mmCIF file of C-alpha atoms and ligand atoms in Angstrom:
data_model
loop_
_atom_site.group_PDB
_atom_site.id
_atom_site.type_symbol
_atom_site.label_atom_id
_atom_site.label_comp_id
_atom_site.label_asym_id
_atom_site.label_seq_id
_atom_site.Cartn_x
_atom_site.Cartn_y
_atom_site.Cartn_z
ATOM 1 C CA UNK A 113 -5.879 5.921 26.272
ATOM 2 C CA UNK A 114 -2.314 4.688 26.484
ATOM 3 C CA UNK A 115 0.896 5.477 24.869
ATOM 4 C CA UNK A 116 1.493 1.911 23.542
ATOM 5 C CA UNK A 117 3.101 1.746 20.101
ATOM 6 C CA UNK A 118 1.178 -0.464 17.658
ATOM 7 C CA UNK A 119 3.013 -1.877 14.695
ATOM 8 C CA UNK A 120 1.617 -4.103 11.950
ATOM 9 C CA UNK A 121 2.698 -6.602 9.312
ATOM 10 C CA UNK A 122 0.441 -6.522 6.401
ATOM 11 C CA UNK A 123 1.238 -9.249 3.814
ATOM 12 C CA UNK A 124 -1.119 -10.280 0.851
ATOM 13 C CA UNK A 125 -1.956 -14.028 1.001
ATOM 14 C CA UNK A 126 -1.682 -14.348 -2.717
ATOM 15 C CA UNK A 127 1.786 -16.062 -2.684
ATOM 16 C CA UNK A 128 4.453 -17.326 -0.334
ATOM 17 C CA UNK A 129 6.504 -15.229 2.087
ATOM 18 C CA UNK A 130 9.996 -14.428 0.911
ATOM 19 C CA UNK A 131 13.020 -12.985 2.702
ATOM 20 C CA UNK A 132 11.892 -9.590 2.165
ATOM 21 C CA UNK A 133 8.666 -10.141 3.921
ATOM 22 C CA UNK A 134 10.618 -11.779 6.734
ATOM 23 C CA UNK A 135 12.684 -8.608 7.094
ATOM 24 C CA UNK A 136 9.522 -6.377 7.309
ATOM 25 C CA UNK A 137 8.004 -8.756 9.929
ATOM 26 C CA UNK A 138 11.292 -8.994 11.911
ATOM 27 C CA UNK A 139 11.663 -5.137 11.913
ATOM 28 C CA UNK A 140 8.132 -4.456 12.975
ATOM 29 C CA UNK A 141 8.409 -7.393 15.756
ATOM 30 C CA UNK A 142 11.768 -5.851 16.984
ATOM 31 C CA UNK A 143 10.430 -2.260 17.023
ATOM 32 C CA UNK A 144 7.345 -3.389 18.893
ATOM 33 C CA UNK A 145 9.330 -5.237 21.456
ATOM 34 C CA UNK A 146 11.732 -2.629 21.934
ATOM 35 C CA UNK A 147 8.974 -0.013 22.594
ATOM 36 C CA UNK A 148 6.790 -2.358 24.887
ATOM 37 C CA UNK A 149 4.311 -2.358 22.129
ATOM 38 C CA UNK A 150 2.471 -4.757 20.152
ATOM 39 C CA UNK A 151 2.446 -5.984 16.406
ATOM 40 C CA UNK A 152 -0.533 -6.865 14.761
ATOM 41 C CA UNK A 153 -1.007 -9.037 11.587
ATOM 42 C CA UNK A 154 -3.279 -7.970 8.833
ATOM 43 C CA UNK A 155 -4.116 -10.111 5.759
ATOM 44 C CA UNK A 156 -4.368 -7.755 2.860
ATOM 45 C CA UNK A 157 -6.801 -10.079 0.948
ATOM 46 C CA UNK A 158 -9.119 -7.500 -0.966
ATOM 47 C CA UNK A 159 -8.065 -9.408 -4.327
ATOM 48 C CA UNK A 160 -10.214 -12.393 -3.700
ATOM 49 C CA UNK A 161 -9.302 -13.834 -7.028
ATOM 50 C CA UNK A 162 -5.719 -14.287 -6.009
ATOM 51 C CA UNK A 163 -5.786 -14.580 -2.356
ATOM 52 C CA UNK A 164 -6.465 -17.879 -0.858
ATOM 53 C CA UNK A 165 -6.871 -19.187 2.908
ATOM 54 C CA UNK A 166 -4.170 -21.824 1.969
ATOM 55 C CA UNK A 167 -1.580 -18.974 1.340
ATOM 56 C CA UNK A 168 -3.024 -17.286 4.515
ATOM 57 C CA UNK A 169 -2.321 -20.567 6.642
ATOM 58 C CA UNK A 170 1.205 -20.859 4.991
ATOM 59 C CA UNK A 171 2.064 -17.246 5.990
ATOM 60 C CA UNK A 172 1.077 -18.078 9.696
ATOM 61 C CA UNK A 173 3.097 -21.158 9.475
ATOM 62 C CA UNK A 174 6.202 -19.464 8.077
ATOM 63 C CA UNK A 175 6.060 -16.731 10.748
ATOM 64 C CA UNK A 176 5.680 -19.272 13.541
ATOM 65 C CA UNK A 177 8.715 -21.316 12.139
ATOM 66 C CA UNK A 178 10.655 -18.147 11.848
ATOM 67 C CA UNK A 179 9.659 -17.611 15.520
ATOM 68 C CA UNK A 180 8.025 -14.229 14.760
ATOM 69 C CA UNK A 181 4.939 -13.913 16.839
ATOM 70 C CA UNK A 182 2.125 -11.414 16.548
ATOM 71 C CA UNK A 183 -0.512 -9.956 18.765
ATOM 72 C CA UNK A 184 -4.226 -10.740 18.276
ATOM 73 C CA UNK A 185 -6.583 -10.147 16.733
ATOM 74 C CA UNK A 186 -5.703 -10.763 13.086
ATOM 75 C CA UNK A 187 -7.537 -8.457 10.781
ATOM 76 C CA UNK A 188 -8.619 -9.692 7.390
ATOM 77 C CA UNK A 189 -9.510 -7.053 4.899
ATOM 78 C CA UNK A 190 -12.215 -9.340 3.178
ATOM 79 C CA UNK A 191 -14.305 -9.027 6.405
ATOM 80 C CA UNK A 192 -14.473 -5.416 6.222
ATOM 81 C CA UNK A 193 -15.880 -4.593 2.801
ATOM 82 C CA UNK A 194 -18.769 -2.635 4.524
ATOM 83 C CA UNK A 195 -16.475 -0.193 6.282
ATOM 84 C CA UNK A 196 -14.572 0.656 2.903
ATOM 85 C CA UNK A 197 -17.779 0.916 1.166
ATOM 86 C CA UNK A 198 -18.859 3.548 3.709
ATOM 87 C CA UNK A 199 -15.561 5.471 3.483
ATOM 88 C CA UNK A 200 -15.955 5.375 -0.232
ATOM 89 C CA UNK A 201 -19.515 6.880 -0.023
ATOM 90 C CA UNK A 202 -18.024 9.572 2.232
ATOM 91 C CA UNK A 203 -15.665 10.714 -0.361
ATOM 92 C CA UNK A 204 -18.285 10.502 -3.073
ATOM 93 C CA UNK A 205 -20.618 12.640 -0.949
ATOM 94 C CA UNK A 206 -17.813 15.231 -0.885
ATOM 95 C CA UNK A 207 -17.863 15.149 -4.738
ATOM 96 C CA UNK A 208 -14.372 13.578 -5.020
ATOM 97 C CA UNK A 209 -15.126 10.232 -6.644
ATOM 98 C CA UNK A 210 -15.975 9.532 -10.293
ATOM 99 C CA UNK A 211 -16.532 6.346 -12.345
ATOM 100 C CA UNK A 212 -13.849 5.906 -15.028
ATOM 101 C CA UNK A 213 -14.079 3.484 -17.968
ATOM 102 C CA UNK A 214 -10.669 3.542 -19.855
ATOM 103 C CA UNK A 215 -8.780 0.307 -19.954
ATOM 104 C CA UNK A 216 -4.913 0.245 -19.455
ATOM 105 C CA UNK A 217 -4.769 -0.123 -23.355
ATOM 106 C CA UNK A 218 -6.870 2.867 -23.844
ATOM 107 C CA UNK A 219 -4.910 5.060 -21.523
ATOM 108 C CA UNK A 220 -1.732 4.019 -23.186
ATOM 109 C CA UNK A 221 -3.164 4.831 -26.629
ATOM 110 C CA UNK A 222 -4.468 8.275 -25.285
ATOM 111 C CA UNK A 223 -1.157 9.190 -23.963
ATOM 112 C CA UNK A 224 0.760 8.017 -26.998
ATOM 113 C CA UNK A 225 -1.473 10.039 -29.215
ATOM 114 C CA UNK A 226 -0.787 13.227 -26.923
ATOM 115 C CA UNK A 227 3.060 12.451 -26.953
ATOM 116 C CA UNK A 228 3.042 11.837 -30.766
ATOM 117 C CA UNK A 229 1.822 15.432 -31.117
ATOM 118 C CA UNK A 230 4.795 16.663 -29.063
ATOM 119 C CA UNK A 231 2.806 16.948 -25.723
ATOM 120 C CA UNK A 232 3.989 16.086 -22.349
ATOM 121 C CA UNK A 233 2.105 13.576 -20.130
ATOM 122 C CA UNK A 234 2.854 13.150 -16.396
ATOM 123 C CA UNK A 235 3.785 9.774 -14.838
ATOM 124 C CA UNK A 236 3.170 8.829 -11.253
ATOM 125 C CA UNK A 237 6.125 7.712 -8.946
ATOM 126 C CA UNK A 238 5.802 4.299 -10.218
ATOM 127 C CA UNK A 239 6.364 5.493 -13.849
ATOM 128 C CA UNK A 240 2.774 4.864 -14.828
ATOM 129 C CA UNK A 241 0.901 7.561 -16.814
ATOM 130 C CA UNK A 242 -1.638 9.478 -15.008
ATOM 131 C CA UNK A 243 -5.404 8.755 -15.850
ATOM 132 C CA UNK A 244 -6.560 10.960 -18.377
ATOM 133 C CA UNK A 245 -9.863 11.700 -16.425
ATOM 134 C CA UNK A 246 -12.110 12.401 -19.293
ATOM 135 C CA UNK A 247 -15.212 11.359 -17.444
ATOM 136 C CA UNK A 248 -14.355 13.775 -14.531
ATOM 137 C CA UNK A 249 -17.042 16.151 -15.335
ATOM 138 C CA UNK A 250 -19.681 13.603 -16.713
ATOM 139 C CA UNK A 251 -23.307 14.364 -15.675
ATOM 140 C CA UNK A 252 -25.146 12.103 -13.201
ATOM 141 C CA UNK A 253 -26.993 10.471 -16.106
ATOM 142 C CA UNK A 254 -23.686 9.857 -18.136
ATOM 143 C CA UNK A 255 -22.288 8.252 -14.977
ATOM 144 C CA UNK A 256 -25.265 5.954 -14.425
ATOM 145 C CA UNK A 257 -24.960 4.855 -18.064
ATOM 146 C CA UNK A 258 -21.475 3.588 -17.263
ATOM 147 C CA UNK A 259 -22.002 2.175 -13.927
ATOM 148 C CA UNK A 260 -25.238 0.231 -15.007
ATOM 149 C CA UNK A 261 -23.682 -0.976 -18.475
ATOM 150 C CA UNK A 262 -22.483 -4.027 -16.943
ATOM 151 C CA UNK A 263 -18.831 -3.150 -18.309
ATOM 152 C CA UNK A 264 -16.076 -3.135 -15.800
ATOM 153 C CA UNK A 265 -15.280 0.427 -14.592
ATOM 154 C CA UNK A 266 -12.852 1.859 -11.750
ATOM 155 C CA UNK A 267 -13.809 4.660 -9.277
ATOM 156 C CA UNK A 268 -11.269 7.096 -9.078
ATOM 157 C CA UNK A 269 -10.413 10.056 -6.786
ATOM 158 C CA UNK A 270 -10.558 13.508 -8.417
ATOM 159 C CA UNK A 271 -7.094 14.354 -7.245
ATOM 160 C CA UNK A 272 -7.213 18.011 -7.870
ATOM 161 C CA UNK A 273 -10.616 18.372 -5.973
ATOM 162 C CA UNK A 274 -9.362 16.240 -3.257
ATOM 163 C CA UNK A 275 -6.139 18.216 -2.651
ATOM 164 C CA UNK A 276 -8.154 21.567 -2.657
ATOM 165 C CA UNK A 277 -10.534 20.027 -0.286
ATOM 166 C CA UNK A 278 -7.779 18.664 2.030
ATOM 167 C CA UNK A 279 -6.276 22.289 2.584
ATOM 168 C CA UNK A 280 -2.450 22.787 2.581
ATOM 169 C CA UNK A 281 0.292 21.689 4.555
ATOM 170 C CA UNK A 282 0.117 17.953 3.960
ATOM 171 C CA UNK A 283 3.075 16.020 5.439
ATOM 172 C CA UNK A 284 4.261 13.051 7.145
ATOM 173 C CA UNK A 285 6.854 11.915 9.814
ATOM 174 C CA UNK A 286 9.399 9.728 8.469
ATOM 175 C CA UNK A 287 11.866 7.860 10.683
ATOM 176 C CA UNK A 288 15.318 7.315 9.234
ATOM 177 C CA UNK A 289 15.465 9.720 6.266
ATOM 178 C CA UNK A 290 17.352 12.534 8.209
ATOM 179 C CA UNK A 291 21.003 12.724 9.169
ATOM 180 C CA UNK A 292 21.879 9.696 11.284
ATOM 181 C CA UNK A 293 18.458 8.180 10.870
ATOM 182 C CA UNK A 294 16.668 11.018 12.487
ATOM 183 C CA UNK A 295 12.921 11.440 12.154
ATOM 184 C CA UNK A 296 12.040 14.202 9.635
ATOM 185 C CA UNK A 297 8.809 16.001 8.404
ATOM 186 C CA UNK A 298 8.346 15.307 4.804
ATOM 187 C CA UNK A 299 5.887 17.049 2.521
ATOM 188 C CA UNK A 300 3.379 14.842 0.866
ATOM 189 C CA UNK A 301 2.648 15.386 -2.818
ATOM 190 C CA UNK A 302 -0.257 13.264 -3.507
ATOM 191 C CA UNK A 303 -1.072 15.133 -6.950
ATOM 192 C CA UNK A 304 2.007 13.350 -8.330
ATOM 193 C CA UNK A 305 -0.249 10.108 -8.558
ATOM 194 C CA UNK A 306 -2.925 11.783 -10.631
ATOM 195 C CA UNK A 307 -6.522 10.227 -10.183
ATOM 196 C CA UNK A 308 -5.834 7.065 -8.087
ATOM 197 C CA UNK A 309 -8.259 4.031 -8.060
ATOM 198 C CA UNK A 310 -10.326 3.881 -4.848
ATOM 199 C CA UNK A 311 -12.620 1.018 -5.886
ATOM 200 C CA UNK A 312 -13.534 -1.165 -8.773
ATOM 201 C CA UNK A 313 -16.872 -2.327 -10.066
ATOM 202 C CA UNK A 314 -16.442 -5.638 -8.591
ATOM 203 C CA UNK A 315 -14.445 -4.742 -5.287
ATOM 204 C CA UNK A 316 -15.569 -1.615 -3.083
ATOM 205 C CA UNK A 317 -11.955 -0.656 -2.248
ATOM 206 C CA UNK A 318 -8.330 -0.512 -3.481
ATOM 207 C CA UNK A 319 -5.022 -0.830 -1.581
ATOM 208 C CA UNK A 320 -5.021 2.781 -0.838
ATOM 209 C CA UNK A 321 -8.481 3.037 0.690
ATOM 210 C CA UNK A 322 -8.297 -0.119 2.714
ATOM 211 C CA UNK A 323 -4.732 0.505 4.070
ATOM 212 C CA UNK A 324 -5.683 3.813 5.712
ATOM 213 C CA UNK A 325 -9.004 2.452 7.133
ATOM 214 C CA UNK A 326 -7.335 -0.455 8.576
ATOM 215 C CA UNK A 327 -4.407 1.526 10.061
ATOM 216 C CA UNK A 328 -6.935 3.591 11.637
ATOM 217 C CA UNK A 329 -9.185 0.751 12.785
ATOM 218 C CA UNK A 330 -6.241 -1.055 14.316
ATOM 219 C CA UNK A 331 -4.916 2.064 15.990
ATOM 220 C CA UNK A 332 -1.539 1.710 14.200
ATOM 221 C CA UNK A 333 0.790 4.156 15.605
ATOM 222 C CA UNK A 334 3.913 3.227 13.429
ATOM 223 C CA UNK A 335 3.837 1.999 9.767
ATOM 224 C CA UNK A 336 7.090 0.208 9.089
ATOM 225 C CA UNK A 337 7.021 -1.013 5.383
ATOM 226 C CA UNK A 338 9.286 -1.444 2.428
ATOM 227 C CA UNK A 339 10.614 1.640 0.326
ATOM 228 C CA UNK A 340 8.460 0.517 -2.604
ATOM 229 C CA UNK A 341 5.387 2.200 -0.597
ATOM 230 C CA UNK A 342 7.277 5.455 0.286
ATOM 231 C CA UNK A 343 5.666 7.632 -2.269
ATOM 232 C CA UNK A 344 2.058 5.929 -1.652
ATOM 233 C CA UNK A 345 2.487 7.432 1.979
ATOM 234 C CA UNK A 346 1.447 10.814 0.104
ATOM 235 C CA UNK A 347 -1.927 9.384 -1.151
ATOM 236 C CA UNK A 348 -2.374 7.757 2.425
ATOM 237 C CA UNK A 349 -2.084 11.172 4.174
ATOM 238 C CA UNK A 350 -4.325 12.759 1.810
ATOM 239 C CA UNK A 351 -7.122 10.180 2.496
ATOM 240 C CA UNK A 352 -6.467 10.302 6.158
ATOM 241 C CA UNK A 353 -6.890 14.070 6.014
ATOM 242 C CA UNK A 354 -10.170 13.706 4.042
ATOM 243 C CA UNK A 355 -11.543 11.089 6.258
ATOM 244 C CA UNK A 356 -10.571 12.548 9.428
ATOM 245 C CA UNK A 357 -8.343 9.519 10.298
ATOM 246 C CA UNK A 358 -5.373 9.624 12.814
ATOM 247 C CA UNK A 359 -1.776 10.070 11.416
ATOM 248 C CA UNK A 360 0.662 7.279 12.150
ATOM 249 C CA UNK A 361 4.443 7.800 11.934
ATOM 250 C CA UNK A 362 6.168 6.107 8.901
ATOM 251 C CA UNK A 363 9.401 4.231 8.319
ATOM 252 C CA UNK A 364 10.228 2.774 4.799
ATOM 253 C CA UNK A 365 12.944 0.248 4.975
ATOM 254 C CA UNK A 366 15.321 -0.951 2.328
ATOM 255 C CA UNK A 367 14.200 -3.751 0.130
ATOM 256 C CA UNK A 368 15.951 -7.043 -0.381
ATOM 257 C CA UNK A 369 17.243 -7.619 -3.837
ATOM 258 C CA UNK A 370 17.627 -11.076 -5.770
ATOM 259 C CA UNK A 371 20.692 -12.138 -7.614
ATOM 260 C CA UNK A 372 19.387 -10.398 -10.683
ATOM 261 C CA UNK A 373 19.551 -7.089 -8.729
ATOM 262 C CA UNK A 374 15.702 -6.653 -8.761
ATOM 263 C CA UNK A 375 13.391 -6.369 -5.667
ATOM 264 C CA UNK A 376 12.615 -9.797 -4.436
ATOM 265 C CA UNK A 377 9.280 -11.004 -5.506
ATOM 266 C CA UNK A 378 7.271 -14.239 -6.254
ATOM 267 C CA UNK A 379 9.477 -14.937 -9.202
ATOM 268 C CA UNK A 380 12.566 -15.610 -7.012
ATOM 269 C CA UNK A 381 11.148 -19.005 -6.019
ATOM 270 C CA UNK A 382 14.228 -20.134 -4.177
ATOM 271 C CA UNK A 383 14.126 -17.184 -1.777
ATOM 272 C CA UNK A 384 10.605 -17.968 -0.445
ATOM 273 C CA UNK A 385 10.618 -19.038 3.282
ATOM 274 C CA UNK A 386 8.985 -22.233 2.371
ATOM 275 C CA UNK A 387 11.646 -23.188 -0.301
ATOM 276 C CA UNK A 388 14.381 -22.560 2.026
ATOM 277 C CA UNK A 389 12.832 -24.547 4.790
ATOM 278 C CA UNK A 390 12.173 -27.499 2.364
ATOM 279 C CA UNK A 391 15.972 -27.118 1.190
ATOM 280 C CA UNK A 392 16.779 -28.103 4.898
ATOM 281 C CA UNK A 393 17.602 -24.632 6.241
ATOM 282 C CA UNK A 394 16.962 -23.923 9.920
ATOM 283 C CA UNK A 395 14.977 -20.649 10.927
ATOM 284 C CA UNK A 396 18.569 -19.324 12.025
ATOM 285 C CA UNK A 397 20.017 -19.878 8.459
ATOM 286 C CA UNK A 398 17.021 -18.220 6.932
ATOM 287 C CA UNK A 399 17.234 -15.201 9.300
ATOM 288 C CA UNK A 400 21.121 -14.926 8.571
ATOM 289 C CA UNK A 401 20.263 -15.054 4.787
ATOM 290 C CA UNK A 402 17.753 -12.242 5.273
ATOM 291 C CA UNK A 403 20.531 -10.284 7.005
ATOM 292 C CA UNK A 404 23.138 -10.837 4.466
ATOM 293 C CA UNK A 405 20.911 -10.400 1.427
ATOM 294 C CA UNK A 406 21.903 -7.412 -0.960
ATOM 295 C CA UNK A 407 19.488 -4.254 -0.229
ATOM 296 C CA UNK A 408 18.323 -1.281 -2.187
ATOM 297 C CA UNK A 409 19.793 1.976 -1.453
ATOM 298 C CA UNK A 410 18.073 4.874 0.336
ATOM 299 C CA UNK A 411 14.796 6.162 -1.029
ATOM 300 C CA UNK A 412 15.327 9.128 -3.368
ATOM 301 C CA UNK A 413 13.944 11.891 -0.962
ATOM 302 C CA UNK A 414 15.569 14.746 -2.929
ATOM 303 C CA UNK A 415 12.331 15.613 -4.727
ATOM 304 C CA UNK A 416 10.380 15.453 -1.611
ATOM 305 C CA UNK A 417 10.670 18.875 0.038
ATOM 306 C CA UNK A 418 11.934 18.731 3.637
ATOM 307 C CA UNK A 419 9.878 21.222 5.987
ATOM 308 C CA UNK A 420 11.634 23.360 8.329
HETATM 309 N N1 LIG B 1247 0.200 -5.688 1.542
HETATM 310 C C1 LIG B 1247 1.417 -4.935 1.056
HETATM 311 C C2 LIG B 1247 2.632 -5.749 0.662
HETATM 312 O O1 LIG B 1247 2.427 -6.937 0.941
HETATM 313 C C3 LIG B 1247 1.902 -3.871 2.174
HETATM 314 C C4 LIG B 1247 1.067 -2.875 2.482
HETATM 315 C C5 LIG B 1247 1.519 -1.900 3.703
HETATM 316 O O2 LIG B 1247 2.537 -2.309 4.428
HETATM 317 O O3 LIG B 1247 1.065 -0.721 3.625
HETATM 318 O O4 LIG B 1247 3.481 -5.309 0.113
#
């Protein structure tokens, strides 16, 4: 065992890298270098319909062109479906997983009906309504009917049971949220997400499940990623506890914004590394544009209880 710090950059090869990705990669590389550690690359390609080898090659080329190197081996999620499947089975054996059939439209209609009657319906930190969970207590026979019907379904975490099984005091170490960028311990509130998706009928994993498995498998000590994933950390800590996985430290950095004030995404075509390179910019120009780009403010941590 060494005390070497292990960082990772984990893009999804379903589009081109943009300046926001470059920021994440640079921060990870810099922190790895400063600590004498390593930075691993992970291709988050569980969505096989949208991820392609061509995008994967382009990501590697863009990083090389920017001068951002990584340490080997590269991990490709699509090569580890068996590991995710066995983690899912473990959670299922604990009685924490149920097959769920409602589509987005059915969820929306259900929630609208409740709200039309004056009822309150909880939303997750991304603003999406919690899953109604009507199938949570279905019998084995009822579950079999759904999973053998040929209709698409999701496998969801029974959040209330999962939180109860995990026991109390679920927290994480976050760098940069305290005064002067100090490390603080934040209380995790996974219940704010409701019954999250762990897998789908056609994919034996989800973002949440694979990210905790991969971080453990790659022995990541420090997760440095965008603020948009800040609240997801609560779900990750819960899964780590349930699956006996080690707990990394976290740092969620500001997001780069486009001229429209929205977080950079694929829709900001001219902010992709490829487009900037093709427009004749040098790697230095692109890194300067990254430093100068407008950024989101700090994560709203007021609602996250700071532990003593
Ligand atoms: N694949 C995710 C993304 O491209 C990053 C996931 C993570 O860093 O946990 O936004």
